[in-house]
Amino acid sequence: KNQVEQSPQSLIILEGKNCTLQCNYTVSPFSNLRWYKQDTGRGPVSLTIMTFSENTKSNGRYTATLDADTKQSSLHITASQLSDSASYICVVTHGSSNTGKLIFGQGTTLQVKP
Amino acid sequence: DAGVIQSPRHEVTEMGQEVTLRCKPISGHDYLFWYRQTMMRGLELLIYFNNNVPIDDSGMPEDRFSAKMPNASFSTLKIQPSEPRDSAVYFCASSLTGGLSALNYGYTFGSGTRLTVV
């Protein structure tokens, strides 16, 4: 079954600290993996997109890694800010990058406290 | 570009009433997607269109749900009759195909319509 599992379900950290969110998937065939940030009351916004041949991709303080062999990805947030408080959703494309279906994880809710 | 525009932002309706959600995709995008998000199930794909044609509606929960895309700049998702279990946030998203274009730009989501059926 094609699934995307994220951990932890929720996380609370202090402002300025780093954190790492995990994503494991069993999707096959797989073409790409995305991390989205969803602020409360808003739609998801893309942070990174990686194909199966990419190991890492950065977007500012966000760095995503991908191990296609073990089917694991992580999102590392450096020097967290209050504005990082949001849900982070891992999404894997099942099939081709143009027409494949997106398989969504349940998300990790991050709360950054001052 | 204003992004994907959805209306209304919030909708409260009584059980049994018809509900219509609206979406304007980003100009030039040829794929349009309707998603539903709940706490229990997360984001679920309901249906998607390519060049205004429905391609996959296997995610539509029941015959009470229908979606149309009469032209490249407008789509509707209709629920008739609505039920309390339809309460959720409904997102519309669009994307641009073309190999690397789709990969680089990914999907763009609207801000969603929060539907409450009482």
mmCIF file of C-alpha atoms in Angstrom:
data_model
loop_
_atom_site.group_PDB
_atom_site.id
_atom_site.type_symbol
_atom_site.label_atom_id
_atom_site.label_comp_id
_atom_site.label_asym_id
_atom_site.label_seq_id
_atom_site.Cartn_x
_atom_site.Cartn_y
_atom_site.Cartn_z
ATOM 1 C CA LYS A 1 0.000 0.000 0.000
ATOM 2 C CA ASN A 2 1.308 3.463 -0.904
ATOM 3 C CA GLN A 3 1.710 5.372 2.331
ATOM 4 C CA VAL A 4 3.590 8.312 3.797
ATOM 5 C CA GLU A 5 4.255 8.310 7.527
ATOM 6 C CA GLN A 6 5.534 11.327 9.416
ATOM 7 C CA SER A 7 6.999 11.680 12.883
ATOM 8 C CA PRO A 8 6.692 13.122 15.361
ATOM 9 C CA GLN A 9 3.013 14.027 15.174
ATOM 10 C CA SER A 10 3.725 17.239 17.068
ATOM 11 C CA LEU A 11 6.767 19.033 18.399
ATOM 12 C CA ILE A 12 7.424 21.995 20.672
ATOM 13 C CA ILE A 13 10.802 23.735 20.630
ATOM 14 C CA LEU A 14 12.267 26.981 21.881
ATOM 15 C CA GLU A 15 13.020 29.814 19.513
ATOM 16 C CA GLY A 16 16.540 29.600 18.130
ATOM 17 C CA LYS A 17 16.802 25.826 18.464
ATOM 18 C CA ASN A 18 17.126 23.374 15.588
ATOM 19 C CA CYS A 19 14.771 20.499 14.877
ATOM 20 C CA THR A 20 14.378 17.608 12.470
ATOM 21 C CA LEU A 21 11.142 16.174 11.125
ATOM 22 C CA GLN A 22 10.970 12.676 9.672
ATOM 23 C CA CYS A 23 9.125 11.161 6.728
ATOM 24 C CA ASN A 24 9.059 7.479 5.730
ATOM 25 C CA TYR A 25 7.261 6.319 2.611
ATOM 26 C CA THR A 26 6.318 3.103 0.875
ATOM 27 C CA VAL A 27 5.242 4.702 -2.409
ATOM 28 C CA SER A 28 6.268 2.935 -5.611
ATOM 29 C CA PRO A 29 6.930 3.962 -8.261
ATOM 30 C CA PHE A 30 8.156 7.241 -6.880
ATOM 31 C CA SER A 31 9.181 10.320 -8.841
ATOM 32 C CA ASN A 32 9.619 13.100 -6.316
ATOM 33 C CA LEU A 33 9.170 14.124 -2.699
ATOM 34 C CA ARG A 34 8.045 17.503 -1.474
ATOM 35 C CA TRP A 35 7.886 19.220 1.870
ATOM 36 C CA TYR A 36 5.115 21.725 2.398
ATOM 37 C CA LYS A 37 4.556 24.242 5.161
ATOM 38 C CA GLN A 38 0.971 24.980 6.102
ATOM 39 C CA ASP A 39 0.224 27.924 8.325
ATOM 40 C CA THR A 40 -3.023 27.856 10.285
ATOM 41 C CA GLY A 41 -5.914 28.847 8.035
ATOM 42 C CA ARG A 42 -3.827 28.810 4.879
ATOM 43 C CA GLY A 43 -3.095 26.422 2.050
ATOM 44 C CA PRO A 44 0.140 24.412 1.944
ATOM 45 C CA VAL A 45 3.171 26.181 0.490
ATOM 46 C CA SER A 46 6.017 24.265 -1.122
ATOM 47 C CA LEU A 47 9.383 24.378 0.662
ATOM 48 C CA THR A 48 11.440 21.854 -1.306
ATOM 49 C CA ILE A 49 11.035 19.364 -4.126
ATOM 50 C CA MET A 50 13.498 16.514 -4.664
ATOM 51 C CA THR A 51 13.677 13.779 -7.274
ATOM 52 C CA PHE A 52 14.876 10.286 -6.419
ATOM 53 C CA SER A 53 18.395 11.209 -7.587
ATOM 54 C CA GLU A 54 18.797 14.133 -5.186
ATOM 55 C CA ASN A 55 20.096 13.707 -1.618
ATOM 56 C CA THR A 56 19.593 17.175 -0.230
ATOM 57 C CA LYS A 57 17.993 20.477 -1.029
ATOM 58 C CA SER A 58 17.955 23.700 0.931
ATOM 59 C CA ASN A 59 15.607 26.639 1.098
ATOM 60 C CA GLY A 60 16.963 29.187 3.526
ATOM 61 C CA ARG A 61 16.890 27.712 7.015
ATOM 62 C CA TYR A 62 15.102 24.606 5.729
ATOM 63 C CA THR A 63 17.167 21.642 4.522
ATOM 64 C CA ALA A 64 15.540 18.482 3.221
ATOM 65 C CA THR A 65 17.366 15.193 2.781
ATOM 66 C CA LEU A 66 16.311 12.115 0.874
ATOM 67 C CA ASP A 67 17.509 8.530 0.995
ATOM 68 C CA ALA A 68 15.721 6.750 -1.843
ATOM 69 C CA ASP A 69 17.204 3.395 -0.824
ATOM 70 C CA THR A 70 15.705 3.425 2.653
ATOM 71 C CA LYS A 71 12.730 5.550 1.525
ATOM 72 C CA GLN A 72 13.293 8.141 4.195
ATOM 73 C CA SER A 73 13.351 11.909 4.140
ATOM 74 C CA SER A 74 13.959 14.522 6.777
ATOM 75 C CA LEU A 75 13.372 18.239 7.054
ATOM 76 C CA HIS A 76 15.857 20.109 9.218
ATOM 77 C CA ILE A 77 15.009 23.573 10.472
ATOM 78 C CA THR A 78 17.921 25.652 11.665
ATOM 79 C CA ALA A 79 17.721 28.500 14.190
ATOM 80 C CA SER A 80 13.943 28.256 14.482
ATOM 81 C CA GLN A 81 11.787 31.364 14.535
ATOM 82 C CA LEU A 82 8.301 31.957 15.888
ATOM 83 C CA SER A 83 7.052 32.132 12.295
ATOM 84 C CA ASP A 84 8.130 28.527 11.774
ATOM 85 C CA SER A 85 5.141 27.444 13.877
ATOM 86 C CA ALA A 86 3.023 25.520 11.372
ATOM 87 C CA SER A 87 2.230 22.059 10.078
ATOM 88 C CA TYR A 88 4.858 20.460 7.861
ATOM 89 C CA ILE A 89 3.577 17.959 5.343
ATOM 90 C CA CYS A 90 5.631 15.404 3.446
ATOM 91 C CA VAL A 91 4.191 14.574 0.025
ATOM 92 C CA VAL A 92 5.348 11.849 -2.339
ATOM 93 C CA THR A 93 4.385 11.670 -6.012
ATOM 94 C CA HIS A 94 3.224 8.214 -7.019
ATOM 95 C CA GLY A 95 3.958 7.798 -10.703
ATOM 96 C CA SER A 96 5.293 10.375 -13.142
ATOM 97 C CA SER A 97 6.176 13.887 -12.046
ATOM 98 C CA ASN A 98 3.580 15.394 -14.380
ATOM 99 C CA THR A 99 0.588 13.166 -13.864
ATOM 100 C CA GLY A 100 1.311 11.194 -10.727
ATOM 101 C CA LYS A 101 -0.904 11.301 -7.685
ATOM 102 C CA LEU A 102 0.298 13.034 -4.575
ATOM 103 C CA ILE A 103 0.336 10.874 -1.462
ATOM 104 C CA PHE A 104 0.207 13.062 1.632
ATOM 105 C CA GLY A 105 1.555 12.418 5.083
ATOM 106 C CA GLN A 106 -0.521 13.412 8.081
ATOM 107 C CA GLY A 107 1.880 16.216 8.906
ATOM 108 C CA THR A 108 3.950 17.290 11.891
ATOM 109 C CA THR A 109 2.684 20.237 13.883
ATOM 110 C CA LEU A 110 5.564 22.392 15.052
ATOM 111 C CA GLN A 111 5.198 25.002 17.737
ATOM 112 C CA VAL A 112 8.088 27.381 18.366
ATOM 113 C CA LYS A 113 7.954 29.108 21.728
ATOM 114 C CA PRO A 114 9.801 32.276 22.747
ATOM 115 C CA ASP B 1 -0.120 36.757 -10.126
ATOM 116 C CA ALA B 2 -2.748 36.536 -7.392
ATOM 117 C CA GLY B 3 -2.293 32.810 -7.000
ATOM 118 C CA VAL B 4 -5.105 30.277 -6.762
ATOM 119 C CA ILE B 5 -8.247 32.058 -5.604
ATOM 120 C CA GLN B 6 -11.004 30.258 -3.734
ATOM 121 C CA SER B 7 -14.368 31.478 -2.571
ATOM 122 C CA PRO B 8 -15.975 31.680 -0.162
ATOM 123 C CA ARG B 9 -13.349 31.479 2.614
ATOM 124 C CA HIS B 10 -15.936 30.230 5.071
ATOM 125 C CA GLU B 11 -19.304 28.599 4.518
ATOM 126 C CA VAL B 12 -21.795 27.517 7.138
ATOM 127 C CA THR B 13 -24.852 25.697 5.909
ATOM 128 C CA GLU B 14 -27.607 23.474 7.182
ATOM 129 C CA MET B 15 -27.706 19.776 6.491
ATOM 130 C CA GLY B 16 -29.487 19.028 3.242
ATOM 131 C CA GLN B 17 -28.624 22.302 1.557
ATOM 132 C CA GLU B 18 -26.611 22.596 -1.629
ATOM 133 C CA VAL B 19 -23.108 24.010 -1.306
ATOM 134 C CA THR B 20 -20.962 25.334 -4.160
ATOM 135 C CA LEU B 21 -17.270 26.041 -3.754
ATOM 136 C CA ARG B 22 -15.401 28.050 -6.370
ATOM 137 C CA CYS B 23 -11.852 28.125 -7.621
ATOM 138 C CA LYS B 24 -9.857 30.259 -10.048
ATOM 139 C CA PRO B 25 -6.523 28.610 -10.916
ATOM 140 C CA ILE B 26 -3.331 30.424 -11.817
ATOM 141 C CA SER B 27 -3.487 31.644 -15.387
ATOM 142 C CA GLY B 28 -1.697 29.253 -17.717
ATOM 143 C CA HIS B 29 -1.830 26.275 -15.379
ATOM 144 C CA ASP B 30 -3.399 23.292 -17.091
ATOM 145 C CA TYR B 31 -3.972 21.019 -14.107
ATOM 146 C CA LEU B 32 -6.525 21.731 -11.393
ATOM 147 C CA PHE B 33 -7.033 19.698 -8.246
ATOM 148 C CA TRP B 34 -9.666 19.628 -5.520
ATOM 149 C CA TYR B 35 -8.591 18.399 -2.086
ATOM 150 C CA ARG B 36 -10.331 17.943 1.233
ATOM 151 C CA GLN B 37 -8.532 18.269 4.558
ATOM 152 C CA THR B 38 -9.746 16.989 7.918
ATOM 153 C CA MET B 39 -7.975 16.387 11.200
ATOM 154 C CA MET B 40 -8.661 12.670 10.979
ATOM 155 C CA ARG B 41 -7.655 12.008 7.379
ATOM 156 C CA GLY B 42 -5.336 14.860 6.461
ATOM 157 C CA LEU B 43 -5.324 15.989 2.826
ATOM 158 C CA GLU B 44 -7.228 13.820 0.343
ATOM 159 C CA LEU B 45 -7.424 14.275 -3.404
ATOM 160 C CA LEU B 46 -11.030 14.383 -4.587
ATOM 161 C CA ILE B 47 -10.707 15.005 -8.313
ATOM 162 C CA TYR B 48 -8.373 16.579 -10.824
ATOM 163 C CA PHE B 49 -8.712 18.104 -14.283
ATOM 164 C CA ASN B 50 -6.293 18.464 -17.165
ATOM 165 C CA ASN B 51 -7.146 21.095 -19.770
ATOM 166 C CA ASN B 52 -10.640 21.361 -18.249
ATOM 167 C CA VAL B 53 -11.311 17.622 -18.606
ATOM 168 C CA PRO B 54 -11.836 15.482 -15.479
ATOM 169 C CA ILE B 55 -9.098 12.857 -15.410
ATOM 170 C CA ASP B 56 -9.534 11.062 -12.108
ATOM 171 C CA ASP B 57 -12.527 11.410 -9.822
ATOM 172 C CA SER B 58 -11.905 8.262 -7.817
ATOM 173 C CA GLY B 59 -11.455 10.328 -4.669
ATOM 174 C CA MET B 60 -14.943 11.813 -4.800
ATOM 175 C CA PRO B 61 -16.634 10.290 -1.768
ATOM 176 C CA GLU B 62 -20.178 9.961 -3.036
ATOM 177 C CA ASP B 63 -22.593 10.918 -5.778
ATOM 178 C CA ARG B 64 -23.500 13.915 -3.658
ATOM 179 C CA PHE B 65 -20.194 15.448 -4.771
ATOM 180 C CA SER B 66 -19.719 16.805 -8.273
ATOM 181 C CA ALA B 67 -17.090 19.047 -9.878
ATOM 182 C CA LYS B 68 -17.011 20.983 -13.105
ATOM 183 C CA MET B 69 -14.499 23.037 -15.000
ATOM 184 C CA PRO B 70 -16.360 24.928 -17.739
ATOM 185 C CA ASN B 71 -13.248 26.856 -18.785
ATOM 186 C CA ALA B 72 -9.559 27.205 -18.015
ATOM 187 C CA SER B 73 -10.106 29.892 -15.405
ATOM 188 C CA PHE B 74 -12.917 28.510 -13.275
ATOM 189 C CA SER B 75 -13.958 25.362 -11.448
ATOM 190 C CA THR B 76 -16.695 24.470 -8.983
ATOM 191 C CA LEU B 77 -17.130 21.727 -6.423
ATOM 192 C CA LYS B 78 -20.745 21.105 -5.495
ATOM 193 C CA ILE B 79 -22.184 19.080 -2.625
ATOM 194 C CA GLN B 80 -25.878 18.288 -2.820
ATOM 195 C CA PRO B 81 -27.311 17.487 -0.332
ATOM 196 C CA SER B 82 -24.707 18.418 2.259
ATOM 197 C CA GLU B 83 -24.203 16.414 5.451
ATOM 198 C CA PRO B 84 -22.393 17.211 8.727
ATOM 199 C CA ARG B 85 -19.601 14.741 7.868
ATOM 200 C CA ASP B 86 -18.756 16.902 4.854
ATOM 201 C CA SER B 87 -17.438 19.550 7.235
ATOM 202 C CA ALA B 88 -13.794 20.119 6.305
ATOM 203 C CA VAL B 89 -11.464 22.536 4.592
ATOM 204 C CA TYR B 90 -11.590 22.201 0.825
ATOM 205 C CA PHE B 91 -8.525 23.229 -1.132
ATOM 206 C CA CYS B 92 -8.102 23.886 -4.804
ATOM 207 C CA ALA B 93 -4.636 23.653 -6.359
ATOM 208 C CA SER B 94 -3.244 24.152 -9.837
ATOM 209 C CA SER B 95 -0.041 23.171 -11.581
ATOM 210 C CA LEU B 96 1.807 23.675 -14.810
ATOM 211 C CA THR B 97 2.943 20.649 -16.742
ATOM 212 C CA GLY B 98 5.962 20.499 -18.975
ATOM 213 C CA GLY B 99 8.487 18.204 -17.341
ATOM 214 C CA LEU B 100 10.823 20.352 -15.282
ATOM 215 C CA SER B 101 8.259 23.141 -15.042
ATOM 216 C CA ALA B 102 5.924 20.971 -13.036
ATOM 217 C CA LEU B 103 8.784 19.710 -10.929
ATOM 218 C CA ASN B 104 10.229 23.120 -10.247
ATOM 219 C CA TYR B 105 7.026 24.991 -9.603
ATOM 220 C CA GLY B 106 5.110 22.195 -8.044
ATOM 221 C CA TYR B 107 1.554 22.640 -7.027
ATOM 222 C CA THR B 108 0.127 25.946 -5.849
ATOM 223 C CA PHE B 109 -2.671 25.741 -3.331
ATOM 224 C CA GLY B 110 -5.414 28.229 -2.656
ATOM 225 C CA SER B 111 -6.223 29.367 0.873
ATOM 226 C CA GLY B 112 -9.123 26.949 1.137
ATOM 227 C CA THR B 113 -12.817 27.081 1.975
ATOM 228 C CA ARG B 114 -13.755 26.045 5.485
ATOM 229 C CA LEU B 115 -17.119 24.315 5.240
ATOM 230 C CA THR B 116 -19.270 23.683 8.284
ATOM 231 C CA VAL B 117 -22.494 21.728 7.873
ATOM 232 C CA VAL B 118 -24.773 21.899 10.901
#
